[in-house]
Short mmCIF file of C-alpha atoms and ligand atoms in Angstrom, two decimals:
data_model
loop_
_atom_site.label_atom_id
_atom_site.label_comp_id
_atom_site.label_asym_id
_atom_site.label_seq_id
_atom_site.Cartn_x
_atom_site.Cartn_y
_atom_site.Cartn_z
CA MET A 1 -0.05 -0.04 -0.05
CA THR A 2 1.35 3.42 -0.76
CA THR A 3 1.30 5.88 1.93
CA THR A 4 -0.30 9.26 1.17
CA VAL A 5 0.78 12.41 3.16
CA PRO A 6 -1.62 15.41 3.23
CA ALA A 7 -0.54 18.89 3.05
CA PRO A 8 0.46 20.44 6.39
CA VAL A 9 -2.01 22.65 8.46
CA ALA A 10 -2.56 25.81 7.12
CA PRO A 11 -5.68 27.09 8.30
CA PRO A 12 -7.37 30.49 6.95
CA ARG A 13 -7.10 33.52 9.25
CA ARG A 14 -10.67 34.21 10.54
CA ILE A 15 -12.28 36.79 12.47
CA LEU A 16 -14.35 34.94 14.99
CA MET A 17 -17.22 36.55 15.53
CA GLY A 18 -19.58 33.55 16.50
CA PRO A 19 -20.81 31.97 19.67
CA GLY A 20 -17.05 30.56 20.01
CA PRO A 21 -14.24 29.89 19.76
CA SER A 22 -13.20 33.44 19.85
CA ASP A 23 -10.02 35.06 18.31
CA ILE A 24 -6.81 33.92 20.02
CA PRO A 25 -4.05 36.52 20.36
CA SER A 26 -0.89 35.43 19.18
CA ARG A 27 0.78 35.81 22.68
CA VAL A 28 -1.37 32.78 23.87
CA LEU A 29 -0.69 30.56 20.67
CA LEU A 30 3.29 31.32 21.03
CA ALA A 31 2.76 30.12 24.68
CA MET A 32 1.29 27.10 23.52
CA ALA A 33 4.39 26.31 21.04
CA ALA A 34 6.93 26.45 23.96
CA PRO A 35 8.63 23.19 24.83
CA THR A 36 6.38 20.59 26.56
CA VAL A 37 7.66 19.54 30.16
CA GLY A 38 6.68 16.53 32.59
CA HIS A 39 3.70 17.16 34.31
CA LEU A 40 5.44 16.68 37.49
CA ASP A 41 7.96 18.98 36.53
CA PRO A 42 8.77 21.89 38.91
CA TYR A 43 8.61 24.09 36.19
CA PHE A 44 4.98 23.14 35.32
CA LEU A 45 3.83 22.98 38.94
CA ARG A 46 4.88 26.67 39.18
CA ILE A 47 2.44 27.23 36.01
CA MET A 48 -0.56 25.50 37.73
CA ASP A 49 -0.09 27.21 40.98
CA GLU A 50 -0.09 30.49 39.21
CA THR A 51 -2.79 29.49 36.86
CA GLN A 52 -4.94 28.58 40.24
CA SER A 53 -3.94 32.23 41.57
CA MET A 54 -5.22 33.83 38.46
CA LEU A 55 -8.20 31.68 38.41
CA ARG A 56 -9.20 32.84 41.83
CA GLN A 57 -8.73 36.34 40.82
CA LEU A 58 -10.97 35.97 37.67
CA PHE A 59 -13.49 34.09 39.69
CA ARG A 60 -13.20 36.69 42.14
CA THR A 61 -13.14 33.96 44.78
CA GLN A 62 -10.89 32.51 47.77
CA ASN A 63 -12.21 29.10 47.23
CA LYS A 64 -9.34 26.51 47.48
CA LEU A 65 -10.64 23.86 45.01
CA THR A 66 -10.17 26.28 42.05
CA LEU A 67 -8.39 24.55 38.76
CA ALA A 68 -8.71 24.06 35.22
CA VAL A 69 -10.26 20.91 34.12
CA SER A 70 -9.08 19.14 31.08
CA GLY A 71 -11.61 19.40 28.68
CA THR A 72 -14.01 21.99 27.04
CA GLY A 73 -16.58 23.94 28.66
CA SER A 74 -18.77 20.85 28.71
CA ALA A 75 -16.28 18.89 30.58
CA GLY A 76 -16.66 21.41 33.22
CA MET A 77 -20.36 21.15 33.33
CA GLU A 78 -19.94 17.31 33.59
CA THR A 79 -17.43 17.85 36.51
CA VAL A 80 -19.61 20.22 38.38
CA VAL A 81 -22.91 17.94 38.04
CA CYS A 82 -21.21 14.58 38.52
CA ASN A 83 -19.60 15.69 41.77
CA LEU A 84 -22.18 17.24 43.41
CA ILE A 85 -24.82 14.63 42.46
CA GLU A 86 -25.47 10.91 43.67
CA PRO A 87 -27.98 8.74 42.27
CA GLY A 88 -31.32 9.53 43.54
CA ASP A 89 -30.79 13.28 44.26
CA LYS A 90 -33.08 16.29 43.44
CA MET A 91 -31.91 18.74 40.84
CA ILE A 92 -33.70 21.46 39.63
CA VAL A 93 -32.36 22.48 36.31
CA CYS A 94 -33.32 25.96 34.60
CA VAL A 95 -33.73 25.45 30.90
CA ASN A 96 -34.28 28.53 28.65
CA GLY A 97 -31.64 27.32 25.91
CA VAL A 98 -29.47 24.64 24.65
CA PHE A 99 -27.02 24.75 27.59
CA GLY A 100 -29.59 24.61 30.31
CA GLY A 101 -31.02 21.67 28.07
CA ARG A 102 -27.54 19.97 28.00
CA MET A 103 -27.16 20.34 31.74
CA ALA A 104 -30.46 18.66 32.49
CA ASP A 105 -29.11 15.77 30.21
CA VAL A 106 -25.82 15.52 32.28
CA ALA A 107 -27.68 15.42 35.45
CA ALA A 108 -30.17 12.68 34.35
CA ARG A 109 -27.06 10.65 33.10
CA CYS A 110 -25.38 10.92 36.82
CA GLY A 111 -28.75 9.56 38.18
CA ALA A 112 -30.33 12.81 39.51
CA GLU A 113 -34.15 13.03 39.69
CA VAL A 114 -34.04 16.17 37.40
CA ILE A 115 -36.85 18.86 37.69
CA LYS A 116 -36.79 20.88 34.74
CA LEU A 117 -37.68 24.47 34.83
CA GLU A 118 -38.75 25.95 31.61
CA ARG A 119 -38.62 29.18 29.81
CA PRO A 120 -39.04 30.00 26.07
CA PHE A 121 -35.48 30.60 24.44
CA GLY A 122 -34.32 34.48 24.79
CA GLU A 123 -36.38 34.71 28.24
CA ILE A 124 -34.88 34.66 31.74
CA PHE A 125 -35.99 33.35 35.12
CA SER A 126 -37.40 35.39 37.79
CA SER A 127 -36.76 34.93 41.48
CA GLU A 128 -40.26 34.02 42.15
CA GLU A 129 -40.72 31.19 39.89
CA ILE A 130 -37.40 29.95 41.26
CA GLU A 131 -38.35 29.99 44.82
CA ALA A 132 -41.56 28.55 44.27
CA ALA A 133 -39.69 25.44 42.67
CA LEU A 134 -37.24 25.44 45.69
CA LYS A 135 -40.08 25.24 48.04
CA GLN A 136 -42.19 22.62 46.21
CA HIS A 137 -39.12 20.23 45.42
CA LYS A 138 -36.61 20.90 48.16
CA PRO A 139 -33.72 19.72 45.65
CA LYS A 140 -29.92 19.26 46.97
CA LEU A 141 -28.89 21.35 43.93
CA LEU A 142 -30.10 24.18 41.31
CA GLY A 143 -28.12 24.65 38.06
CA ILE A 144 -28.64 27.60 36.12
CA VAL A 145 -26.71 29.16 32.86
CA ASN A 146 -25.56 32.66 33.66
CA ALA A 147 -24.90 33.68 30.00
CA GLU A 148 -27.11 31.58 27.52
CA THR A 149 -24.74 31.55 24.31
CA SER A 150 -27.49 30.08 22.25
CA THR A 151 -29.93 32.70 22.80
CA GLY A 152 -27.95 35.70 23.94
CA ALA A 153 -29.80 36.19 27.46
CA SER A 154 -28.18 37.58 30.53
CA GLN A 155 -29.45 35.77 33.49
CA PRO A 156 -28.50 37.43 37.03
CA VAL A 157 -27.92 34.71 39.64
CA GLN A 158 -27.11 36.70 42.94
CA ASP A 159 -30.68 36.58 44.27
CA ILE A 160 -31.30 33.15 43.23
CA ALA A 161 -28.03 31.78 45.28
CA ARG A 162 -29.46 33.29 48.25
CA LEU A 163 -32.82 32.04 47.80
CA CYS A 164 -30.87 28.44 47.34
CA HIS A 165 -29.22 28.70 50.47
CA GLU A 166 -32.37 29.54 52.16
CA HIS A 167 -34.15 26.44 51.06
CA GLY A 168 -30.92 24.28 51.72
CA ALA A 169 -29.94 23.89 48.00
CA LEU A 170 -26.52 24.39 46.40
CA ILE A 171 -26.29 26.61 43.34
CA ALA A 172 -24.35 25.45 40.10
CA VAL A 173 -23.70 28.17 37.61
CA ASP A 174 -22.77 27.82 34.03
CA CYS A 175 -20.33 30.89 33.33
CA VAL A 176 -18.77 29.58 30.29
CA THR A 177 -19.55 32.88 28.15
CA SER A 178 -19.77 35.16 31.12
CA LEU A 179 -16.30 34.92 32.50
CA GLY A 180 -13.86 37.14 31.63
CA GLY A 181 -16.71 39.45 29.81
CA GLN A 182 -18.98 40.39 32.61
CA PRO A 183 -18.93 40.51 36.40
CA VAL A 184 -19.16 37.11 37.82
CA GLU A 185 -18.78 37.43 41.62
CA VAL A 186 -18.26 33.79 43.09
CA ASP A 187 -17.60 34.88 46.83
CA GLU A 188 -19.91 37.94 46.92
CA TRP A 189 -22.84 36.06 45.30
CA GLN A 190 -21.94 32.77 47.05
CA LEU A 191 -22.15 30.38 44.03
CA ASP A 192 -21.32 27.05 45.08
CA ALA A 193 -20.09 25.33 42.05
CA VAL A 194 -19.11 27.42 38.67
CA TYR A 195 -17.60 26.38 35.79
CA SER A 196 -16.42 28.18 32.33
CA GLY A 197 -14.50 27.40 29.16
CA THR A 198 -11.47 28.74 27.71
CA GLN A 199 -12.75 29.39 24.30
CA LYS A 200 -15.44 32.27 24.60
CA CYS A 201 -14.43 35.61 26.41
CA LEU A 202 -10.57 34.20 27.69
CA ASN A 203 -9.68 34.05 24.15
CA CYS A 204 -7.85 30.59 24.68
CA PRO A 205 -8.29 27.73 22.05
CA PRO A 206 -10.93 25.09 23.55
CA GLY A 207 -9.52 22.56 25.76
CA LEU A 208 -9.88 23.70 29.41
CA ALA A 209 -12.54 24.14 31.92
CA PRO A 210 -12.00 26.44 34.77
CA VAL A 211 -13.81 25.38 37.74
CA THR A 212 -14.22 26.42 41.65
CA PHE A 213 -16.00 24.80 44.20
CA SER A 214 -17.14 26.72 47.43
CA ASP A 215 -16.54 25.03 50.90
CA ARG A 216 -20.06 24.00 51.19
CA ALA A 217 -19.97 22.28 47.87
CA VAL A 218 -16.65 20.70 48.99
CA ALA A 219 -18.41 19.24 52.18
CA ALA A 220 -21.15 17.73 49.93
CA ILE A 221 -18.57 16.10 47.73
CA ASP A 222 -16.85 14.92 51.00
CA ALA A 223 -20.09 13.65 52.30
CA ARG A 224 -20.80 11.30 49.23
CA LYS A 225 -21.94 7.83 49.86
CA THR A 226 -21.07 6.48 46.38
CA LYS A 227 -17.87 7.11 44.23
CA VAL A 228 -18.40 9.84 41.34
CA GLN A 229 -19.31 7.75 38.26
CA SER A 230 -17.03 9.54 36.14
CA TRP A 231 -13.04 8.30 36.89
CA TYR A 232 -11.67 11.09 34.83
CA LEU A 233 -13.68 14.12 36.45
CA ASP A 234 -13.54 12.71 40.09
CA MET A 235 -12.41 16.18 41.73
CA GLN A 236 -11.46 14.02 44.90
CA MET A 237 -8.65 12.46 42.62
CA VAL A 238 -8.01 15.54 40.51
CA LYS A 239 -7.70 17.76 43.58
CA ASP A 240 -4.68 15.59 44.85
CA TYR A 241 -2.87 16.45 41.84
CA TRP A 242 -3.78 20.26 41.80
CA GLY A 243 -3.02 20.43 45.55
CA SER A 244 0.10 19.92 47.19
CA ASN A 245 0.06 16.07 47.11
CA ARG A 246 0.91 16.36 43.61
CA ALA A 247 -0.21 12.68 43.01
CA TYR A 248 -0.54 11.64 39.60
CA HIS A 249 -3.96 11.19 38.02
CA HIS A 250 -4.00 12.08 34.14
CA THR A 251 -1.26 13.80 32.34
CA ALA A 252 -2.43 17.29 32.40
CA PRO A 253 -2.46 18.64 28.78
CA ILE A 254 0.77 20.89 29.46
CA ASN A 255 0.68 23.04 26.33
CA MET A 256 -3.10 23.81 26.76
CA ASN A 257 -2.24 24.88 30.29
CA TYR A 258 0.48 27.19 28.99
CA GLY A 259 -1.81 28.71 26.57
CA LEU A 260 -4.49 29.24 29.56
CA HIS A 261 -1.81 30.86 31.80
CA GLU A 262 -1.22 33.49 28.85
CA ALA A 263 -4.58 34.02 28.30
CA LEU A 264 -5.07 34.68 32.10
CA ARG A 265 -2.29 37.27 31.92
CA ILE A 266 -3.73 39.00 29.27
CA VAL A 267 -7.37 39.44 31.15
CA LEU A 268 -5.61 40.61 34.52
CA GLU A 269 -3.11 42.92 32.73
CA GLU A 270 -5.99 44.86 31.29
CA GLY A 271 -8.14 44.51 34.58
CA LEU A 272 -11.52 43.14 35.16
CA GLU A 273 -13.19 46.38 35.30
CA ALA A 274 -11.60 47.64 32.34
CA ARG A 275 -12.38 44.84 30.39
CA PHE A 276 -16.00 44.65 31.32
CA ALA A 277 -16.60 48.39 30.25
CA ARG A 278 -14.61 47.68 26.85
CA GLN A 279 -17.19 44.78 26.33
CA GLN A 280 -20.32 47.16 27.01
CA ARG A 281 -18.56 49.99 25.12
CA ASN A 282 -18.19 47.53 21.97
CA HIS A 283 -21.62 45.87 22.51
CA LEU A 284 -23.54 49.32 22.58
CA ALA A 285 -21.60 50.51 19.24
CA LEU A 286 -22.50 47.19 17.45
CA LYS A 287 -26.08 47.59 18.74
CA ALA A 288 -26.48 50.95 17.66
CA GLY A 289 -25.12 50.04 14.32
CA LEU A 290 -27.25 47.13 13.80
CA LYS A 291 -30.49 49.00 15.03
CA ALA A 292 -29.63 51.60 12.11
CA MET A 293 -29.79 48.93 9.49
CA GLY A 294 -32.92 47.76 10.86
CA LEU A 295 -32.00 44.68 12.60
CA GLU A 296 -33.67 44.06 15.98
CA TYR A 297 -32.38 42.11 18.87
CA ALA A 298 -34.03 38.96 19.92
CA VAL A 299 -33.62 39.35 23.55
CA LYS A 300 -35.32 42.15 25.60
CA GLU A 301 -33.54 45.56 26.49
CA GLY A 302 -31.73 45.01 29.77
CA GLN A 303 -31.50 41.27 29.36
CA GLN A 304 -28.81 41.35 26.81
CA LEU A 305 -25.17 39.74 26.65
CA PRO A 306 -22.63 42.17 25.69
CA MET A 307 -20.59 39.50 24.48
CA LEU A 308 -23.40 37.34 22.37
CA ASN A 309 -25.42 39.65 20.56
CA ALA A 310 -28.41 37.81 19.06
CA VAL A 311 -30.60 39.50 16.48
CA ILE A 312 -33.31 38.52 14.13
CA ILE A 313 -32.83 37.70 10.71
CA PRO A 314 -34.72 40.24 8.42
CA ALA A 315 -37.60 38.75 6.52
CA GLY A 316 -36.82 37.45 3.06
CA VAL A 317 -33.18 37.26 3.83
CA ASP A 318 -31.18 33.82 3.23
CA ASP A 319 -29.63 33.16 6.73
CA ALA A 320 -27.03 30.60 5.19
CA ALA A 321 -26.19 32.66 2.08
CA VAL A 322 -25.43 35.63 4.25
CA ARG A 323 -23.20 33.72 6.82
CA LYS A 324 -21.51 31.93 3.73
CA GLN A 325 -20.61 35.49 2.09
CA LEU A 326 -19.25 36.74 5.37
CA LEU A 327 -17.07 34.05 5.55
CA ASN A 328 -15.87 33.64 2.17
CA GLU A 329 -15.56 37.35 1.28
CA PHE A 330 -14.44 38.63 4.44
CA GLY A 331 -13.33 35.75 6.43
CA ILE A 332 -16.04 36.62 9.17
CA GLU A 333 -17.59 33.83 11.04
CA ILE A 334 -21.17 34.59 12.86
CA GLY A 335 -23.25 31.94 14.49
CA GLY A 336 -26.71 31.02 13.11
CA GLY A 337 -29.59 30.22 15.26
CA LEU A 338 -29.84 27.05 17.81
CA GLY A 339 -32.99 25.15 18.58
CA PRO A 340 -36.38 26.97 18.05
CA MET A 341 -34.22 29.98 16.80
CA LYS A 342 -32.64 28.07 13.74
CA GLY A 343 -32.76 29.84 10.92
CA LYS A 344 -34.40 32.99 12.77
CA THR A 345 -31.45 34.84 14.36
CA TRP A 346 -27.87 35.39 13.84
CA ARG A 347 -25.80 35.41 16.97
CA ILE A 348 -22.65 37.80 16.86
CA GLY A 349 -19.87 37.30 19.24
CA LEU A 350 -17.68 40.41 20.91
CA MET A 351 -15.92 38.20 22.91
CA GLY A 352 -12.89 39.10 25.00
CA VAL A 353 -10.37 40.58 22.72
CA GLY A 354 -13.01 40.33 19.82
CA ALA A 355 -14.73 43.33 21.44
CA CYS A 356 -12.97 45.92 19.65
CA PRO A 357 -13.95 48.73 17.09
CA ALA A 358 -11.81 46.87 14.44
CA ASN A 359 -14.36 43.86 14.48
CA VAL A 360 -17.66 45.86 14.96
CA LEU A 361 -16.82 48.37 12.17
CA VAL A 362 -15.50 45.76 9.52
CA PHE A 363 -18.58 43.38 10.51
CA LEU A 364 -21.18 46.07 10.23
CA ALA A 365 -19.68 47.32 6.57
CA ALA A 366 -19.56 43.68 5.61
CA LEU A 367 -23.14 42.77 6.68
CA GLU A 368 -24.30 46.10 4.86
CA LYS A 369 -22.89 44.66 1.83
CA CYS A 370 -24.41 41.39 1.92
CA LEU A 371 -27.79 42.57 3.08
CA LEU A 372 -27.86 44.97 0.05
CA GLU A 373 -26.89 42.13 -2.32
CA GLN A 374 -30.08 40.27 -0.67
CA GLY A 375 -32.17 43.01 -1.71
CA VAL A 376 -32.55 44.74 2.03
CA LYS A 377 -33.74 48.34 1.62
CA LEU A 378 -31.10 50.33 3.79
CA ILE A 379 -29.15 53.60 3.78
CA PRO A 380 -25.47 52.82 2.88
CA GLY A 381 -23.12 53.70 5.70
CA ALA A 382 -25.88 53.95 8.28
CA GLY A 383 -24.74 50.93 10.39
CA VAL A 384 -21.20 52.25 10.62
CA GLY A 385 -22.07 55.67 10.99
CA ALA A 386 -24.41 55.01 13.95
CA ALA A 387 -21.66 52.90 15.67
CA ASN A 388 -18.95 55.80 15.14
CA LEU A 389 -21.39 58.10 16.98
CA ALA A 390 -22.00 55.34 19.75
CA TYR A 391 -18.24 55.39 20.09
CA ALA A 392 -17.81 59.34 20.03
CA ARG A 393 -20.50 59.49 22.92
CA SER A 394 -18.73 56.72 24.74
C1 PLP B 401 -19.76 26.90 24.86
C2 PLP B 401 -20.85 26.85 25.99
C3 PLP B 401 -20.58 25.45 26.53
C4 PLP B 401 -20.10 24.34 26.35
O1 PLP B 401 -18.55 24.45 26.04
P1 PLP B 401 -17.81 23.83 24.99
O2 PLP B 401 -16.47 24.26 25.12
O3 PLP B 401 -18.32 23.70 23.88
O4 PLP B 401 -17.72 22.38 25.50
C5 PLP B 401 -21.45 25.28 27.82
N1 PLP B 401 -22.31 26.47 28.26
C6 PLP B 401 -22.19 27.63 27.60
C7 PLP B 401 -23.31 28.79 28.13
C8 PLP B 401 -21.65 27.82 26.29
O5 PLP B 401 -21.52 28.97 25.95
#
């Protein structure tokens, strides 16, 4: 048999303005190209310690059990749920999008008695309905998504965390898209288990899942009567590697951790407040531009995520054709709608470093060209002009 060797990897350079992965700074890619050392090498142990310290600053927590799970955001979700749930435990899962739905699926696979609280895609939960459900079902755990990337809706969780504790429940929060893009205050809001991912507002390739567990959550894990059914994600063992024991569990993805270390350095160098303000400024400019072009947001004012802008596709416009043109002609990736929003919305990401005037203005100009070619009536330049006015005002 003859061997065939394909050409080496040579990906096109894109502007990633979808729901993730986001644009990766070359500093992060360069860090990942550094020499691989052993997973118990003193140098790597130092990188792990520094990463933990930076993650605590990012999560705004003192939680001892704070680390990066080897796997993408979904592995973070699975880690949180499978460590806190034993077969037969009751868990309320708030479902108003794809990721809430995924959490309910994970919980059921862990043997939880799942109570799904549902809201239409794009809406958020009120404290009243959550409290009613807590009273009725008395769950061990409530799971909720802080930034629902599938819909663009922002769910406040501080009040819900307080209610969970009043009713004897723990709260697990999906901060995959919110972390690094808007405030996530783990200690102040008293969140018990929080997971995120590297590929959204942290601008690191997909591959790690930052997680943090409160003392309350750690006590629940310590009190388990059964083993966590996932060997790989069992925090009792993983924490022995990230903690002072340094006991081998699995080989950490070394270079992926270099990448996260550099990505976290970039976030902390800028400062969280400055970063959140920049996210907001660019979100407002994009929104002004889109509105001037006649596009409406799919989520109510006041509940919109700055890093994920879901807009309604104008009537008569070919969803797939526009996304294809954006990609082929401009190298810009945006996301289509998911679930019931499929074919109805576009999801425009401004994640981390991607929240910048260069991306906003190029995108608005490119979208204008696509829409004009689709026969949409709009005033040329209106979108870019409105965005520039918004920048001038901020
Ligand atoms: C992206 C995302 C996930 C899943 O992360 P993966 O990296 O795709 O595994 C989970 N929850 C939310 C809110 C997300 O945006």
